[in-house]
PDB file of C-alpha atoms in Angstrom:
ATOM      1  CA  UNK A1281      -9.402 -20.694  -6.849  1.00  0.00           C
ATOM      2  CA  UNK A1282     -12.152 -20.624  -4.326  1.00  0.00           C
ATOM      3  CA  UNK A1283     -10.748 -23.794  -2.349  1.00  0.00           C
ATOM      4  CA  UNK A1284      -7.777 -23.425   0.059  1.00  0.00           C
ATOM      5  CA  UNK A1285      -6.759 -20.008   1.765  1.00  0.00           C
ATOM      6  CA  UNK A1286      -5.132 -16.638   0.408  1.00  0.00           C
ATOM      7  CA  UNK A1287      -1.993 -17.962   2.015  1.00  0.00           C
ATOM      8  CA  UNK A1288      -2.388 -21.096  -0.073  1.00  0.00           C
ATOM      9  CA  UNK A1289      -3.019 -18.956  -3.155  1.00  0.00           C
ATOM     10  CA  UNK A1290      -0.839 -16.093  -2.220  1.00  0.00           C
ATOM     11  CA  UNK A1291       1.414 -15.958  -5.197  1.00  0.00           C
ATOM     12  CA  UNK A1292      -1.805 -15.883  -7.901  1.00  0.00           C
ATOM     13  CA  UNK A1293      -3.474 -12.986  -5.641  1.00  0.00           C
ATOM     14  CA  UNK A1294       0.154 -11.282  -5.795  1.00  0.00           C
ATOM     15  CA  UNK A1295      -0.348 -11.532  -9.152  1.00  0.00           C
ATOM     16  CA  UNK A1296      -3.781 -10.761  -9.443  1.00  0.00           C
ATOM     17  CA  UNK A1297      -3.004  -7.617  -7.708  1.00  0.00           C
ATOM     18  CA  UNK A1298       0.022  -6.977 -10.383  1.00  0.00           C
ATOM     19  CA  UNK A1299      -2.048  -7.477 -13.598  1.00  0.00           C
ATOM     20  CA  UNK A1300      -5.154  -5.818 -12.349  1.00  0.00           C
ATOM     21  CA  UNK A1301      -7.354  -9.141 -12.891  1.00  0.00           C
ATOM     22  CA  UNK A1302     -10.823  -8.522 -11.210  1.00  0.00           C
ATOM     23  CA  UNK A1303     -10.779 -12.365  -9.542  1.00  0.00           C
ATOM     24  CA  UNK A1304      -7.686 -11.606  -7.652  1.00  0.00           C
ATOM     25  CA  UNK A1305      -9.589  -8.727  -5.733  1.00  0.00           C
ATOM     26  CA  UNK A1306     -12.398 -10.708  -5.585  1.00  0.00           C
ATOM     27  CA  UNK A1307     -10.481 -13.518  -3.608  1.00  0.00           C
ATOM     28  CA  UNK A1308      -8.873 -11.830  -1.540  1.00  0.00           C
ATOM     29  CA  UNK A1309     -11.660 -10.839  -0.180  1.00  0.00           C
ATOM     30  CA  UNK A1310     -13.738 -14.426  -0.451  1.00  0.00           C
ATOM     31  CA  UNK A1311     -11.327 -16.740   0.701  1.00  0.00           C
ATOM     32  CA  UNK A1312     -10.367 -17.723   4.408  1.00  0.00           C
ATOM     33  CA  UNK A1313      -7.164 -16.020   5.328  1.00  0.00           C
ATOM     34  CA  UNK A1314      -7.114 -13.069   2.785  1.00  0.00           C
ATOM     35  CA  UNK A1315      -6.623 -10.611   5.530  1.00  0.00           C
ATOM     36  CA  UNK A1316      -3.397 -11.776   6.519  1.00  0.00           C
ATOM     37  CA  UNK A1317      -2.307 -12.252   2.846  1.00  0.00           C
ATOM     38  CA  UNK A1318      -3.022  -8.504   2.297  1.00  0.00           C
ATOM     39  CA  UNK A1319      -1.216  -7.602   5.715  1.00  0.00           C
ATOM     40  CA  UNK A1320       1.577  -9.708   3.865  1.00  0.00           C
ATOM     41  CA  UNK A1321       1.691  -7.742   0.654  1.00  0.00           C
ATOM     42  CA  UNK A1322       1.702  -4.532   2.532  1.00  0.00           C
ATOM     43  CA  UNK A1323       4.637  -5.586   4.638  1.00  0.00           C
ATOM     44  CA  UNK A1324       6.086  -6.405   1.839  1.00  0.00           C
ATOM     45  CA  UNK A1325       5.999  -3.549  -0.104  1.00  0.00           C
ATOM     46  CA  UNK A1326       7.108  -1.329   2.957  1.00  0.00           C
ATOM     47  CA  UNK A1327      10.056  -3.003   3.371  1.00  0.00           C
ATOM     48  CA  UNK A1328      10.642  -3.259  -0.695  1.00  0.00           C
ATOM     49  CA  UNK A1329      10.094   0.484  -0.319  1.00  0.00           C
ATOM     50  CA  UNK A1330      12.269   0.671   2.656  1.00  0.00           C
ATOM     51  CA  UNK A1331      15.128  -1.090   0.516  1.00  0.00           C
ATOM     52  CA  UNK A1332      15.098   1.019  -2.360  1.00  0.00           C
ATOM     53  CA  UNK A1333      15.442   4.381  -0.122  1.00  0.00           C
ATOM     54  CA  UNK A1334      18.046   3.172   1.789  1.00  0.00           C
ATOM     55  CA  UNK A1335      20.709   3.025  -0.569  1.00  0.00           C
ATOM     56  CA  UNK A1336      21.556   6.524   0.791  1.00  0.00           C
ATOM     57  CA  UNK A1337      22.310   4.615   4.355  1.00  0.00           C
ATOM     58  CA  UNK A1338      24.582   1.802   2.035  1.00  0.00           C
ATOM     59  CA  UNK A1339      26.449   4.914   0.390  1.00  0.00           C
ATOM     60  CA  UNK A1340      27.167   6.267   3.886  1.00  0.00           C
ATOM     61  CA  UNK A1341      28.541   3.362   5.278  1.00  0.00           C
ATOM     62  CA  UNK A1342      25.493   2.884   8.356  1.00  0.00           C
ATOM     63  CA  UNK A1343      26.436  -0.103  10.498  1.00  0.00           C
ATOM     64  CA  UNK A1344      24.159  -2.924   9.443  1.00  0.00           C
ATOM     65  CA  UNK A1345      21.888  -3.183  12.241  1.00  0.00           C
ATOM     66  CA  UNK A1346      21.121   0.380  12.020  1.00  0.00           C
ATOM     67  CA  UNK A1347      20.332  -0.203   8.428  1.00  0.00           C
ATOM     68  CA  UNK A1348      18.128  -3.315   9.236  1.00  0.00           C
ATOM     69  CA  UNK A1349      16.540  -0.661  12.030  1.00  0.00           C
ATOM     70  CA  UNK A1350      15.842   1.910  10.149  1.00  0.00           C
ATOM     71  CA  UNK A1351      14.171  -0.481   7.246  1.00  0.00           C
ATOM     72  CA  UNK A1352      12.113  -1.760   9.867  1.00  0.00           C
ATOM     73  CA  UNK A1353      11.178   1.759  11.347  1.00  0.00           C
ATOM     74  CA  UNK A1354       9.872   2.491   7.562  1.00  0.00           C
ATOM     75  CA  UNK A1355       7.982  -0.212   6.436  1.00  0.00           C
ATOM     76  CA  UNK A1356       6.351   0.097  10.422  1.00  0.00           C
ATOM     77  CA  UNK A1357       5.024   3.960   9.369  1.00  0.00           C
ATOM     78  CA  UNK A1358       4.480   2.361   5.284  1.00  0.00           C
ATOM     79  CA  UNK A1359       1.926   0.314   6.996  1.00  0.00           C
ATOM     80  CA  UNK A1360       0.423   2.948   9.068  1.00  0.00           C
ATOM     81  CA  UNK A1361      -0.034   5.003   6.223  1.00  0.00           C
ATOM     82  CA  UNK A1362      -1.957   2.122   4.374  1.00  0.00           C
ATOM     83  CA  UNK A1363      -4.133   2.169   7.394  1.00  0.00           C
ATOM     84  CA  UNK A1364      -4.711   6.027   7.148  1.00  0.00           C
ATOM     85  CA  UNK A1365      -5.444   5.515   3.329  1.00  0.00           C
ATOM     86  CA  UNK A1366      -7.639   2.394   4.378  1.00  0.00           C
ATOM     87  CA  UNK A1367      -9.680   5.037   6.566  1.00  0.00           C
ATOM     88  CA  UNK A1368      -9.989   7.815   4.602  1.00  0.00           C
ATOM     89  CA  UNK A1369     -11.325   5.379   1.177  1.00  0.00           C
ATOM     90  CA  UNK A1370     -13.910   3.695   3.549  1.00  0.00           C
ATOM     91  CA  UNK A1371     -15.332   7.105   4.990  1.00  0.00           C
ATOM     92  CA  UNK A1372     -15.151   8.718   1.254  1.00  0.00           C
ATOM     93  CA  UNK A1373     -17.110   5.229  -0.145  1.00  0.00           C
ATOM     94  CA  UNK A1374     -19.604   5.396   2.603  1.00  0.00           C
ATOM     95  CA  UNK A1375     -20.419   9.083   2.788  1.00  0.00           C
ATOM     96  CA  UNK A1376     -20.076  10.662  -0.335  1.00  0.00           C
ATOM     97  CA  UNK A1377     -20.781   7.542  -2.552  1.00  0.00           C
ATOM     98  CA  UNK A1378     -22.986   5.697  -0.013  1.00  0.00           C
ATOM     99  CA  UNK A1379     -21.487   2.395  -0.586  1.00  0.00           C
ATOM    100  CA  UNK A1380     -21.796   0.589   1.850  1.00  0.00           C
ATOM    101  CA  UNK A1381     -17.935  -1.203   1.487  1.00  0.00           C
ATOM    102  CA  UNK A1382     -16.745  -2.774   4.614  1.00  0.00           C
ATOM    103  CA  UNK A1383     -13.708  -1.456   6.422  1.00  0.00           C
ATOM    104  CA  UNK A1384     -12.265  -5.208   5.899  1.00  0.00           C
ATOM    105  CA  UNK A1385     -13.095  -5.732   2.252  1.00  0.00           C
ATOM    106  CA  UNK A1386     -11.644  -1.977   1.623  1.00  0.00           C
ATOM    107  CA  UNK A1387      -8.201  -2.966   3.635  1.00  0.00           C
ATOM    108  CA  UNK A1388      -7.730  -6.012   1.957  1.00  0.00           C
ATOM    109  CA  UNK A1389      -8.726  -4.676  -1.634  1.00  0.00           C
ATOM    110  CA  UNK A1390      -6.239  -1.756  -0.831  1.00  0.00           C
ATOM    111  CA  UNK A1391      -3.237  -4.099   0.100  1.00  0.00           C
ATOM    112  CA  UNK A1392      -3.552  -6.248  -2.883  1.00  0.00           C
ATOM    113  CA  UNK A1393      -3.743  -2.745  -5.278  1.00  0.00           C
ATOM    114  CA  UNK A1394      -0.285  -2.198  -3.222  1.00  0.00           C
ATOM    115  CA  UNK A1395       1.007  -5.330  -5.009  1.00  0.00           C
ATOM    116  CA  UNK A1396       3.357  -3.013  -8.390  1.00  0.00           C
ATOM    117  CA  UNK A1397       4.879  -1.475  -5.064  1.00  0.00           C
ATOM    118  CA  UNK A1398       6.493  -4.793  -3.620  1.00  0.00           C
ATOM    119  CA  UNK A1399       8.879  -4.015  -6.803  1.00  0.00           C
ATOM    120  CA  UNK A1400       9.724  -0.638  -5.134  1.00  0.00           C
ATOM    121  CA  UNK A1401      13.350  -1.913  -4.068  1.00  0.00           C
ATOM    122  CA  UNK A1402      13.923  -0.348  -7.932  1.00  0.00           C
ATOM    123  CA  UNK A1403      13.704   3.251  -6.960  1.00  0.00           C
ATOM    124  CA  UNK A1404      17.225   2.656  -5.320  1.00  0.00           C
ATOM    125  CA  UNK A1405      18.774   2.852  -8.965  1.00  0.00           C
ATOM    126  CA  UNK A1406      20.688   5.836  -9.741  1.00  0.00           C
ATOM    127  CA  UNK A1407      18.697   8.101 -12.829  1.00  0.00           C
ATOM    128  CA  UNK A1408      15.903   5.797 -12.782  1.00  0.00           C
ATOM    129  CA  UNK A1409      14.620   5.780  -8.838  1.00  0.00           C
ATOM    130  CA  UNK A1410      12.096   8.967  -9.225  1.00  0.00           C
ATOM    131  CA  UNK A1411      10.408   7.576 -12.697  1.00  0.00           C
ATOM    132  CA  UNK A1412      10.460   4.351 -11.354  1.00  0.00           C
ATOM    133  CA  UNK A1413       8.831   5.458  -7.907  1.00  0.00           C
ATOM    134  CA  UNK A1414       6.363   7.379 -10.145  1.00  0.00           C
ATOM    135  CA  UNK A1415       5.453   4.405 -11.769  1.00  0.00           C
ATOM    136  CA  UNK A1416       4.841   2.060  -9.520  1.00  0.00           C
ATOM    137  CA  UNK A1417       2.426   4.629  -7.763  1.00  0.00           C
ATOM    138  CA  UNK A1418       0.238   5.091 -10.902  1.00  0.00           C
ATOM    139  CA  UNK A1419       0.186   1.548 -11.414  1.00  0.00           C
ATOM    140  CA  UNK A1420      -0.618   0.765  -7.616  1.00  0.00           C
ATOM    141  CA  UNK A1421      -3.283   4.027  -8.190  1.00  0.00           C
ATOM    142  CA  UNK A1422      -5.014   2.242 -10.846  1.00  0.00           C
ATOM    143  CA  UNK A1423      -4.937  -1.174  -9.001  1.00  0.00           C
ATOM    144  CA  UNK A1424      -7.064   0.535  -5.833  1.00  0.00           C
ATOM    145  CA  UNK A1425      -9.066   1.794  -8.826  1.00  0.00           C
ATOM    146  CA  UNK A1426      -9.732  -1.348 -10.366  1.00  0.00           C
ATOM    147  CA  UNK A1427     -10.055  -3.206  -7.194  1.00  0.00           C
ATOM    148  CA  UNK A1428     -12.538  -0.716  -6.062  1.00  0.00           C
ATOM    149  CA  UNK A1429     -14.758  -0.884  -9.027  1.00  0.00           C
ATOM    150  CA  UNK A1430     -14.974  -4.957  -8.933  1.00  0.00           C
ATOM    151  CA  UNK A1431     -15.616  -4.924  -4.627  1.00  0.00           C
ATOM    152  CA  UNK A1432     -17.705  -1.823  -4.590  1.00  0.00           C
ATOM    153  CA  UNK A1433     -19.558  -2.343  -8.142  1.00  0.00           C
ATOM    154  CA  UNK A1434     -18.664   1.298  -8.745  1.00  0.00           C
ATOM    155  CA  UNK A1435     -18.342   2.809 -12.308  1.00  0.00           C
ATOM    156  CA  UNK A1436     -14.557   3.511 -13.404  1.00  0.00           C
ATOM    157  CA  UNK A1437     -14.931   7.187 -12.864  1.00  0.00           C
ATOM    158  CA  UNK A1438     -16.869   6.700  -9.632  1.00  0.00           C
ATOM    159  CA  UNK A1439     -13.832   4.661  -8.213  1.00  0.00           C
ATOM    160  CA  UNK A1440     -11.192   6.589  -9.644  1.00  0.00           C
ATOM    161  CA  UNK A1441     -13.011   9.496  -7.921  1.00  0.00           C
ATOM    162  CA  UNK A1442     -13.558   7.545  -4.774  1.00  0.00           C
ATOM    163  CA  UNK A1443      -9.780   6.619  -4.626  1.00  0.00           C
ATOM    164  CA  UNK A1444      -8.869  10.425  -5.413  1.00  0.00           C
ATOM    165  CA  UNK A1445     -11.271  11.627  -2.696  1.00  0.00           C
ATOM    166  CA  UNK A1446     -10.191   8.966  -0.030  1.00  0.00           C
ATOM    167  CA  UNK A1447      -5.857  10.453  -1.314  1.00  0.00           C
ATOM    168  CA  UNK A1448      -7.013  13.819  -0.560  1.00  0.00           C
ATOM    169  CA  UNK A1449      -8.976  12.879   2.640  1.00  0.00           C
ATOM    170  CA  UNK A1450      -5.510  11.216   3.795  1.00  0.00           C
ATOM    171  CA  UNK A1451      -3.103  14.004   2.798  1.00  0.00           C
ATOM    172  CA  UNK A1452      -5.701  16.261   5.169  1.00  0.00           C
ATOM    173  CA  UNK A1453      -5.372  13.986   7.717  1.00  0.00           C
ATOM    174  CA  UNK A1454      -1.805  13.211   7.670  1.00  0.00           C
ATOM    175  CA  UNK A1455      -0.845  16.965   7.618  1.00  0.00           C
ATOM    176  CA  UNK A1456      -3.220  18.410  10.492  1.00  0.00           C
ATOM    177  CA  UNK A1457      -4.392  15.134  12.774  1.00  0.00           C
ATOM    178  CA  UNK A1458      -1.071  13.269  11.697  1.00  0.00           C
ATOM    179  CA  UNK A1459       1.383  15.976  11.853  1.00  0.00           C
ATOM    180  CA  UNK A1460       2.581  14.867  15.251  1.00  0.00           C
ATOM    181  CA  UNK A1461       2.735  11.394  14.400  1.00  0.00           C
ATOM    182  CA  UNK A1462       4.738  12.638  10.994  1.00  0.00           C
ATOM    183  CA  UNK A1463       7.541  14.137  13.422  1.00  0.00           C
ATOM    184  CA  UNK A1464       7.489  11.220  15.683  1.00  0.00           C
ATOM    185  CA  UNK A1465       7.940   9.421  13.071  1.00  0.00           C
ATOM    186  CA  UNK A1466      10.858  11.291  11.292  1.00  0.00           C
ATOM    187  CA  UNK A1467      12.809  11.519  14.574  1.00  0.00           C
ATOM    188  CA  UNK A1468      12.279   7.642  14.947  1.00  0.00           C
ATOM    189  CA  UNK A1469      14.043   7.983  10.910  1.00  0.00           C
ATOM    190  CA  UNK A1470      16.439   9.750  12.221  1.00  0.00           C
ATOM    191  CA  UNK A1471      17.419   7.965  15.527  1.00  0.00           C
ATOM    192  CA  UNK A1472      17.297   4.422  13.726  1.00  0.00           C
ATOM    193  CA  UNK A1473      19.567   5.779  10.957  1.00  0.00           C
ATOM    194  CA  UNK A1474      22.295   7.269  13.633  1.00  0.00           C
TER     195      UNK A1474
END
């Protein structure tokens, strides 16, 4: 698969990304175009994500372009907080590991380990939405893990730590730096919703 683009090949790196096979992270990052194919799969999962939690908005009746606002209001701060998590792995790999991982090939290896949650439109079913959720996020865990172990050429435990670290790094972040930006964003929520 190293002829054509990711868009070409988007499907297979989709894939890839879904059954944890080292040559979809490695193309993604080789061939022309994989940036925009892992912009793609993030999008996607944000809104699949942004689906599943707004069964809430179908139970209460929300007219449907405030339903189709609000969607698009959460898959918007989904793919800032791939960004954050994009940060915070890059800084972890080159400081504490001193790998010296690009900022690209870590965004790109990160959206394609976000493949399981382009399924997260699931977590709308009643009984099954929290396991499901949980699920998808150990699988998409695992995927960064992966992913970060065939870009990087890190031991399993030293990406698994490396993806832990870069989590934590990100939750810091997000509540002291990103606080603001977590109300701003919640009152966005909350205005698109009605």
């Amino acid at each position: 698969m190293t002829t054509g683009t990711a868009l070409d090949h988007f499907w297979q790196l989709l894939w890839g990304g879904l059954s944890l096979n080292p040559q979809g992270f490695y193309n993604i990052n080789i061939l022309p175009q994989g940036a925009i194919a892992a912009l793609i799969v993030v999008l996607i999962a944000g809104l699949s994500q942004a689906i599943g939690q707004s069964l809430v908005l179908f139970i209460n009746k929300v007219k449907p372009i405030r339903f189709i606002l609000s969607a698009a209001v959460s898959a918007t701060l989904f793919v800032f907080a791939y960004f954050f998590w994009v940060g915070s792995i890059w800084l972890v790999s080159n400081v504490v590991f001193n790998v010296h991982l690009s900022l690209f090939v870590a965004a790109r290896t990160l959206a394609l380990s976000y493949a399981p949650r382009t399924l997260s439109f699931l977590i709308g079913l009643p009984y099954l939405g929290i396991p499901i959720s949980v699920l998808l996020s150990i699988w998409s865990l695992l995927a960064e893990v992966y992913g970060l172990k065939v870009v990087a050429e890190l031991g399993t435990w030293s990406a698994f730590a490396c993806a832990g670290l870069g989590w934590a790094v990100m939750e810091l972040l997000e509540r002291t730096l990103g606080r603001p930006i977590a109300l701003l964003a919640e009152r966005l929520l909350n205005l698109a919703a009605g």
